[in-house]
mmCIF file of C-alpha atoms and ligand atoms in Angstrom:
data_model
loop_
_atom_site.group_PDB
_atom_site.id
_atom_site.type_symbol
_atom_site.label_atom_id
_atom_site.label_comp_id
_atom_site.label_asym_id
_atom_site.label_seq_id
_atom_site.Cartn_x
_atom_site.Cartn_y
_atom_site.Cartn_z
ATOM 1 C CA MET A 73 9.486 37.631 23.098
ATOM 2 C CA LYS A 74 6.131 35.830 22.898
ATOM 3 C CA PHE A 75 5.256 36.564 19.116
ATOM 4 C CA GLU A 76 1.571 37.587 19.908
ATOM 5 C CA ASP A 77 3.625 40.647 22.123
ATOM 6 C CA LYS A 78 5.177 41.182 19.011
ATOM 7 C CA ILE A 79 2.482 41.624 17.449
ATOM 8 C CA ARG A 80 0.281 43.787 19.866
ATOM 9 C CA GLN A 81 3.315 46.399 19.948
ATOM 10 C CA MET A 82 3.302 46.926 16.090
ATOM 11 C CA LYS A 83 -0.206 48.648 16.610
ATOM 12 C CA GLY A 84 0.820 52.730 15.633
ATOM 13 C CA LYS A 85 3.674 51.866 14.836
ATOM 14 C CA GLU A 86 4.345 49.654 11.602
ATOM 15 C CA LYS A 87 1.430 47.656 9.498
ATOM 16 C CA ILE A 88 1.309 44.416 10.897
ATOM 17 C CA ILE A 89 0.894 42.323 6.913
ATOM 18 C CA MET A 90 -0.788 38.692 7.604
ATOM 19 C CA LEU A 91 -1.703 36.351 3.996
ATOM 20 C CA THR A 92 -3.186 33.536 3.991
ATOM 21 C CA ALA A 93 -1.458 30.335 3.526
ATOM 22 C CA TYR A 94 -2.741 26.106 3.418
ATOM 23 C CA ASP A 95 0.742 24.730 1.555
ATOM 24 C CA TYR A 96 4.030 23.558 2.440
ATOM 25 C CA GLN A 97 5.776 26.048 -0.264
ATOM 26 C CA MET A 98 3.502 28.745 -0.367
ATOM 27 C CA ALA A 99 4.135 28.473 3.482
ATOM 28 C CA LYS A 100 7.725 28.690 2.777
ATOM 29 C CA ILE A 101 7.656 31.409 0.419
ATOM 30 C CA LEU A 102 5.645 33.984 2.412
ATOM 31 C CA ASP A 103 8.490 33.367 5.749
ATOM 32 C CA GLU A 104 11.175 34.079 3.465
ATOM 33 C CA VAL A 105 9.759 37.095 2.912
ATOM 34 C CA GLY A 106 8.879 38.073 6.329
ATOM 35 C CA VAL A 107 5.967 38.661 6.877
ATOM 36 C CA ASP A 108 4.429 38.843 10.108
ATOM 37 C CA LEU A 109 1.888 36.049 10.210
ATOM 38 C CA ILE A 110 0.523 33.180 8.488
ATOM 39 C CA LEU A 111 -3.369 32.162 8.609
ATOM 40 C CA VAL A 112 -4.263 29.401 7.342
ATOM 41 C CA GLY A 113 -7.497 30.242 6.286
ATOM 42 C CA ASP A 114 -10.840 28.032 6.341
ATOM 43 C CA SER A 115 -11.551 30.476 3.252
ATOM 44 C CA LEU A 116 -8.937 27.588 1.658
ATOM 45 C CA GLY A 117 -13.304 25.191 1.287
ATOM 46 C CA MET A 118 -13.398 27.887 -1.142
ATOM 47 C CA VAL A 119 -10.288 28.238 -3.088
ATOM 48 C CA PHE A 120 -8.744 25.635 -2.012
ATOM 49 C CA GLN A 121 -11.284 22.091 -1.785
ATOM 50 C CA GLY A 122 -14.349 24.575 -4.068
ATOM 51 C CA TYR A 123 -17.126 25.113 -2.371
ATOM 52 C CA THR A 124 -19.464 27.872 -2.535
ATOM 53 C CA ASP A 125 -18.393 29.767 0.694
ATOM 54 C CA THR A 126 -16.524 27.504 4.612
ATOM 55 C CA LYS A 127 -18.919 25.874 6.089
ATOM 56 C CA LYS A 128 -18.453 22.490 4.988
ATOM 57 C CA VAL A 129 -14.632 23.053 6.256
ATOM 58 C CA THR A 130 -14.108 20.297 9.108
ATOM 59 C CA MET A 131 -11.728 20.228 11.458
ATOM 60 C CA ASP A 132 -9.407 17.726 9.471
ATOM 61 C CA ASP A 133 -9.248 19.385 7.383
ATOM 62 C CA MET A 134 -7.481 22.508 9.034
ATOM 63 C CA ILE A 135 -5.618 20.007 10.697
ATOM 64 C CA TYR A 136 -3.607 18.610 7.215
ATOM 65 C CA HIS A 137 -3.662 22.204 6.252
ATOM 66 C CA THR A 138 -1.794 23.565 9.417
ATOM 67 C CA LYS A 139 0.431 20.531 9.335
ATOM 68 C CA ALA A 140 2.063 21.352 5.767
ATOM 69 C CA VAL A 141 1.726 25.290 6.459
ATOM 70 C CA ALA A 142 4.137 25.345 9.698
ATOM 71 C CA ARG A 143 6.506 22.613 7.976
ATOM 72 C CA GLY A 144 7.230 26.108 5.909
ATOM 73 C CA ALA A 145 6.445 27.949 7.983
ATOM 74 C CA LYS A 146 10.119 28.433 9.732
ATOM 75 C CA ASN A 147 10.211 31.561 11.565
ATOM 76 C CA THR A 148 6.401 32.819 11.409
ATOM 77 C CA PRO A 149 3.220 32.886 13.529
ATOM 78 C CA VAL A 150 0.995 30.553 12.638
ATOM 79 C CA ILE A 151 -3.185 30.769 13.184
ATOM 80 C CA GLY A 152 -5.013 28.896 13.143
ATOM 81 C CA ASP A 153 -8.704 29.057 12.017
ATOM 82 C CA MET A 154 -10.977 28.091 13.318
ATOM 83 C CA PRO A 155 -13.852 26.217 11.615
ATOM 84 C CA ILE A 156 -17.358 26.511 11.733
ATOM 85 C CA HIS A 157 -18.606 24.451 14.937
ATOM 86 C CA SER A 158 -14.997 23.333 15.776
ATOM 87 C CA TYR A 159 -16.438 26.412 18.782
ATOM 88 C CA ASP A 160 -19.637 25.740 19.344
ATOM 89 C CA THR A 161 -18.997 24.730 23.934
ATOM 90 C CA VAL A 162 -15.741 25.940 25.289
ATOM 91 C CA GLU A 163 -14.603 22.006 25.974
ATOM 92 C CA THR A 164 -14.762 21.291 22.007
ATOM 93 C CA ALA A 165 -13.066 24.862 21.770
ATOM 94 C CA LEU A 166 -10.344 23.971 24.588
ATOM 95 C CA LYS A 167 -9.925 20.450 22.845
ATOM 96 C CA ASN A 168 -9.922 21.307 19.194
ATOM 97 C CA ALA A 169 -7.296 24.833 20.035
ATOM 98 C CA GLN A 170 -5.203 21.880 21.470
ATOM 99 C CA LEU A 171 -5.550 20.202 17.755
ATOM 100 C CA PHE A 172 -4.243 22.832 16.332
ATOM 101 C CA LEU A 173 -1.083 23.640 18.745
ATOM 102 C CA ASP A 174 0.032 20.366 17.832
ATOM 103 C CA ALA A 175 -0.431 20.875 14.567
ATOM 104 C CA GLY A 176 2.080 23.369 14.628
ATOM 105 C CA ALA A 177 -0.373 26.725 14.638
ATOM 106 C CA ASN A 178 1.136 29.146 17.493
ATOM 107 C CA GLY A 179 -2.854 30.310 17.370
ATOM 108 C CA VAL A 180 -6.342 30.279 16.804
ATOM 109 C CA LYS A 181 -8.964 32.802 15.391
ATOM 110 C CA ILE A 182 -12.686 32.403 16.561
ATOM 111 C CA GLU A 183 -15.362 34.050 14.007
ATOM 112 C CA GLY A 184 -17.650 36.342 16.365
ATOM 113 C CA ASN A 185 -18.106 37.327 19.828
ATOM 114 C CA LYS A 186 -17.923 34.328 21.932
ATOM 115 C CA PRO A 187 -16.695 35.806 25.357
ATOM 116 C CA GLU A 188 -16.736 32.591 27.198
ATOM 117 C CA ILE A 189 -14.881 30.476 24.551
ATOM 118 C CA ILE A 190 -12.659 33.299 24.190
ATOM 119 C CA GLU A 191 -12.090 33.878 27.691
ATOM 120 C CA ALA A 192 -11.677 30.137 28.240
ATOM 121 C CA LEU A 193 -9.443 29.844 25.581
ATOM 122 C CA ILE A 194 -7.099 32.719 26.573
ATOM 123 C CA ALA A 195 -7.452 31.141 30.413
ATOM 124 C CA ALA A 196 -5.554 27.665 29.127
ATOM 125 C CA LYS A 197 -2.531 30.060 27.223
ATOM 126 C CA VAL A 198 -3.352 30.376 23.707
ATOM 127 C CA PRO A 199 -3.429 33.277 22.114
ATOM 128 C CA VAL A 200 -6.597 34.680 20.294
ATOM 129 C CA MET A 201 -7.111 36.514 17.547
ATOM 130 C CA GLY A 202 -10.709 37.946 16.569
ATOM 131 C CA HIS A 203 -13.215 38.908 13.817
ATOM 132 C CA VAL A 204 -15.712 40.555 13.705
ATOM 133 C CA GLY A 205 -17.753 42.603 11.086
ATOM 134 C CA LEU A 206 -18.578 40.397 7.570
ATOM 135 C CA LEU A 207 -18.519 36.514 9.459
ATOM 136 C CA PRO A 208 -18.172 33.716 6.943
ATOM 137 C CA GLN A 209 -18.814 31.046 8.813
ATOM 138 C CA THR A 210 -22.798 31.987 9.583
ATOM 139 C CA ALA A 211 -23.696 34.799 7.012
ATOM 140 C CA GLN A 212 -26.296 34.690 5.200
ATOM 141 C CA ALA A 213 -24.401 36.248 2.050
ATOM 142 C CA TYR A 214 -21.911 38.080 1.598
ATOM 143 C CA LYS A 215 -21.354 42.069 1.517
ATOM 144 C CA VAL A 216 -20.554 44.756 3.516
ATOM 145 C CA ARG A 217 -21.663 45.050 7.263
ATOM 146 C CA GLY A 218 -21.733 47.843 9.646
ATOM 147 C CA LYS A 219 -23.577 50.384 7.266
ATOM 148 C CA THR A 220 -26.644 51.523 9.454
ATOM 149 C CA ALA A 221 -25.635 52.637 12.524
ATOM 150 C CA GLU A 222 -27.627 49.681 14.847
ATOM 151 C CA GLU A 223 -25.414 47.236 12.659
ATOM 152 C CA ALA A 224 -22.002 49.578 13.096
ATOM 153 C CA LYS A 225 -22.923 50.309 16.880
ATOM 154 C CA GLN A 226 -23.515 46.677 16.991
ATOM 155 C CA ILE A 227 -20.220 45.562 15.542
ATOM 156 C CA PHE A 228 -17.838 48.374 17.311
ATOM 157 C CA GLN A 229 -19.360 47.167 20.847
ATOM 158 C CA ASP A 230 -17.510 43.238 19.889
ATOM 159 C CA ALA A 231 -15.037 44.841 18.773
ATOM 160 C CA VAL A 232 -14.365 46.438 21.493
ATOM 161 C CA GLU A 233 -15.795 43.852 23.701
ATOM 162 C CA ILE A 234 -13.277 40.690 22.604
ATOM 163 C CA ASP A 235 -11.015 43.523 22.917
ATOM 164 C CA GLY A 236 -11.139 43.468 26.249
ATOM 165 C CA TYR A 237 -10.677 39.041 26.524
ATOM 166 C CA GLY A 238 -7.403 39.374 25.262
ATOM 167 C CA VAL A 239 -6.905 38.811 21.915
ATOM 168 C CA PHE A 240 -4.014 39.726 20.354
ATOM 169 C CA SER A 241 -5.175 40.904 17.304
ATOM 170 C CA ILE A 242 -8.567 41.339 16.045
ATOM 171 C CA VAL A 243 -9.653 40.783 12.253
ATOM 172 C CA LEU A 244 -12.043 43.602 10.530
ATOM 173 C CA GLU A 245 -13.590 41.761 7.795
ATOM 174 C CA CYS A 246 -15.935 44.638 5.343
ATOM 175 C CA ILE A 247 -17.043 47.219 7.339
ATOM 176 C CA PRO A 248 -16.640 50.843 6.375
ATOM 177 C CA GLU A 249 -13.569 52.455 6.461
ATOM 178 C CA ASN A 250 -15.076 55.313 9.248
ATOM 179 C CA LEU A 251 -16.730 52.020 11.455
ATOM 180 C CA ALA A 252 -13.253 50.067 10.605
ATOM 181 C CA LYS A 253 -10.842 53.702 12.128
ATOM 182 C CA ARG A 254 -13.451 54.324 15.570
ATOM 183 C CA ILE A 255 -12.635 50.402 16.439
ATOM 184 C CA THR A 256 -9.018 50.920 15.662
ATOM 185 C CA GLU A 257 -8.907 53.670 17.882
ATOM 186 C CA ASN A 258 -10.776 52.677 20.919
ATOM 187 C CA VAL A 259 -9.278 49.109 21.180
ATOM 188 C CA ASN A 260 -6.668 47.713 22.109
ATOM 189 C CA ALA A 261 -5.013 44.625 20.108
ATOM 190 C CA PRO A 262 -4.299 45.583 16.565
ATOM 191 C CA THR A 263 -6.992 45.416 13.624
ATOM 192 C CA ILE A 264 -6.141 44.363 11.232
ATOM 193 C CA GLY A 265 -8.605 44.455 7.881
ATOM 194 C CA ILE A 266 -9.979 43.067 4.744
ATOM 195 C CA GLY A 267 -12.084 45.401 2.884
ATOM 196 C CA ALA A 268 -11.427 47.865 5.881
ATOM 197 C CA GLY A 269 -9.831 50.950 4.114
ATOM 198 C CA LYS A 270 -5.966 52.084 5.210
ATOM 199 C CA TYR A 271 -6.573 52.985 8.640
ATOM 200 C CA CYS A 272 -6.482 49.174 10.503
ATOM 201 C CA ASP A 273 -3.321 48.618 12.039
ATOM 202 C CA GLY A 274 -2.523 45.754 9.809
ATOM 203 C CA GLN A 275 -4.019 44.245 6.272
ATOM 204 C CA VAL A 276 -4.493 40.773 5.460
ATOM 205 C CA LEU A 277 -5.653 38.410 1.978
ATOM 206 C CA VAL A 278 -6.453 35.549 1.060
ATOM 207 C CA ILE A 279 -3.218 34.834 -1.310
ATOM 208 C CA ASN A 280 -4.811 33.549 -3.876
ATOM 209 C CA ASP A 281 -6.848 35.680 -4.719
ATOM 210 C CA MET A 282 -4.423 38.398 -3.862
ATOM 211 C CA LEU A 283 -1.290 36.509 -6.420
ATOM 212 C CA GLY A 284 -4.813 36.775 -9.129
ATOM 213 C CA LEU A 285 -5.632 32.518 -9.743
ATOM 214 C CA ASP A 286 -9.116 33.633 -9.878
ATOM 215 C CA GLU A 287 -10.549 35.446 -12.435
ATOM 216 C CA SER A 288 -13.446 35.368 -11.417
ATOM 217 C CA PHE A 289 -13.409 36.990 -7.863
ATOM 218 C CA THR A 290 -13.510 41.052 -7.675
ATOM 219 C CA PRO A 291 -15.307 42.217 -4.142
ATOM 220 C CA LYS A 292 -13.763 46.005 -4.124
ATOM 221 C CA TYR A 293 -11.439 45.201 -1.943
ATOM 222 C CA LEU A 294 -9.641 43.100 -3.455
ATOM 223 C CA LYS A 295 -5.492 43.698 -6.060
ATOM 224 C CA ARG A 296 -4.220 41.594 -7.302
ATOM 225 C CA TYR A 297 -0.475 41.607 -7.050
ATOM 226 C CA ALA A 298 0.225 39.279 -9.809
ATOM 227 C CA ASN A 299 -1.757 37.910 -12.575
ATOM 228 C CA LEU A 300 -1.334 33.687 -11.821
ATOM 229 C CA ASN A 301 -3.602 33.074 -14.047
ATOM 230 C CA LYS A 302 -2.617 34.241 -16.947
ATOM 231 C CA THR A 303 0.959 32.856 -15.945
ATOM 232 C CA ILE A 304 -0.591 29.305 -15.809
ATOM 233 C CA LYS A 305 -2.275 29.139 -18.652
ATOM 234 C CA ASN A 306 0.179 30.262 -20.022
ATOM 235 C CA ALA A 307 3.110 28.114 -18.875
ATOM 236 C CA VAL A 308 1.085 25.256 -20.028
ATOM 237 C CA LYS A 309 0.185 25.769 -22.764
ATOM 238 C CA ARG A 310 4.020 26.836 -24.189
ATOM 239 C CA PHE A 311 4.187 23.411 -22.645
ATOM 240 C CA MET A 312 1.521 21.405 -24.595
ATOM 241 C CA LYS A 313 2.807 23.353 -27.549
ATOM 242 C CA GLU A 314 6.376 21.952 -26.477
ATOM 243 C CA VAL A 315 5.524 18.229 -26.224
ATOM 244 C CA ARG A 316 3.237 18.183 -29.310
ATOM 245 C CA LEU A 317 6.325 19.511 -31.269
ATOM 246 C CA GLY A 318 8.497 17.410 -30.267
ATOM 247 C CA ALA A 319 10.511 20.168 -29.067
ATOM 248 C CA TYR A 320 10.064 18.904 -25.257
ATOM 249 C CA PRO A 321 12.398 16.815 -24.266
ATOM 250 C CA ASP A 322 15.646 18.885 -25.514
ATOM 251 C CA GLU A 323 19.477 17.453 -25.371
ATOM 252 C CA GLU A 324 18.923 19.662 -22.056
ATOM 253 C CA HIS A 325 16.959 18.076 -20.142
ATOM 254 C CA THR A 326 17.202 14.346 -21.196
ATOM 255 C CA TYR A 327 19.440 11.302 -19.472
ATOM 256 C CA HIS A 328 22.234 9.247 -21.164
HETATM 257 O O1 KIV B 1096 -10.805 32.438 6.369
HETATM 258 C C1 KIV B 1096 -9.725 33.005 5.630
HETATM 259 O O2 KIV B 1096 -8.664 33.354 5.194
HETATM 260 C C2 KIV B 1096 -10.826 34.934 6.515
HETATM 261 C C3 KIV B 1096 -8.838 35.902 6.387
HETATM 262 C C4 KIV B 1096 -10.346 36.505 5.170
HETATM 263 C C5 KIV B 1096 -9.113 36.549 7.261
HETATM 264 O O3 KIV B 1096 -10.751 34.300 7.858
#
């Protein structure tokens, strides 16, 4: 069965789990645990490259990371997040989506309601994941969307239209729970929420955030499932101390 049909069939039955990954080792871990989807998110611009947003991420960056992730994700579908300006026209979208597939991705994600682009990709047999709500590539500020009736109406309409183009899933980012619920109940594609409450068909988090690598990133929706910032600092401090004391390398870790 095609992966996108399997994801579609999970709607209303089993929660879909998606996490981001940007490198081989993390993808291998996620693959071994058995997540449903791995997203090579353009969030790598922030958590890997250190920019304040995702607007400087290029196709070259995305392809480099997608190749690394695909090597680790032996059994898990990999979704390539098409970066800003990589789908400005149908022609560039088709060309760049093919580059993602050639790099080992199984599908692509597109931010916003782009009828011509999404329909052309699907017609070319590229599985597409939609994305509504907070759209980081064009947002001026990172805040919850759809709090006013007018904005909620637009997001709802975008989700329904994107669903109609035939996407296999839709990311709902930073919208009120009741709006996410209404969208989830009115679209065929499964919804995958981030900051969109519990009624979505699945959930996605940025792996660095859920593992607690950056203590300064504290949006309301984020739950940390580990504190790797602390774990890494403690390990590095122990290493520093042992090397300075001459306790490492000891006999056990020395060749003769
Ligand atoms: O870039 C990304 O990681 C994303 C997720 C937050 C959905 O788009």
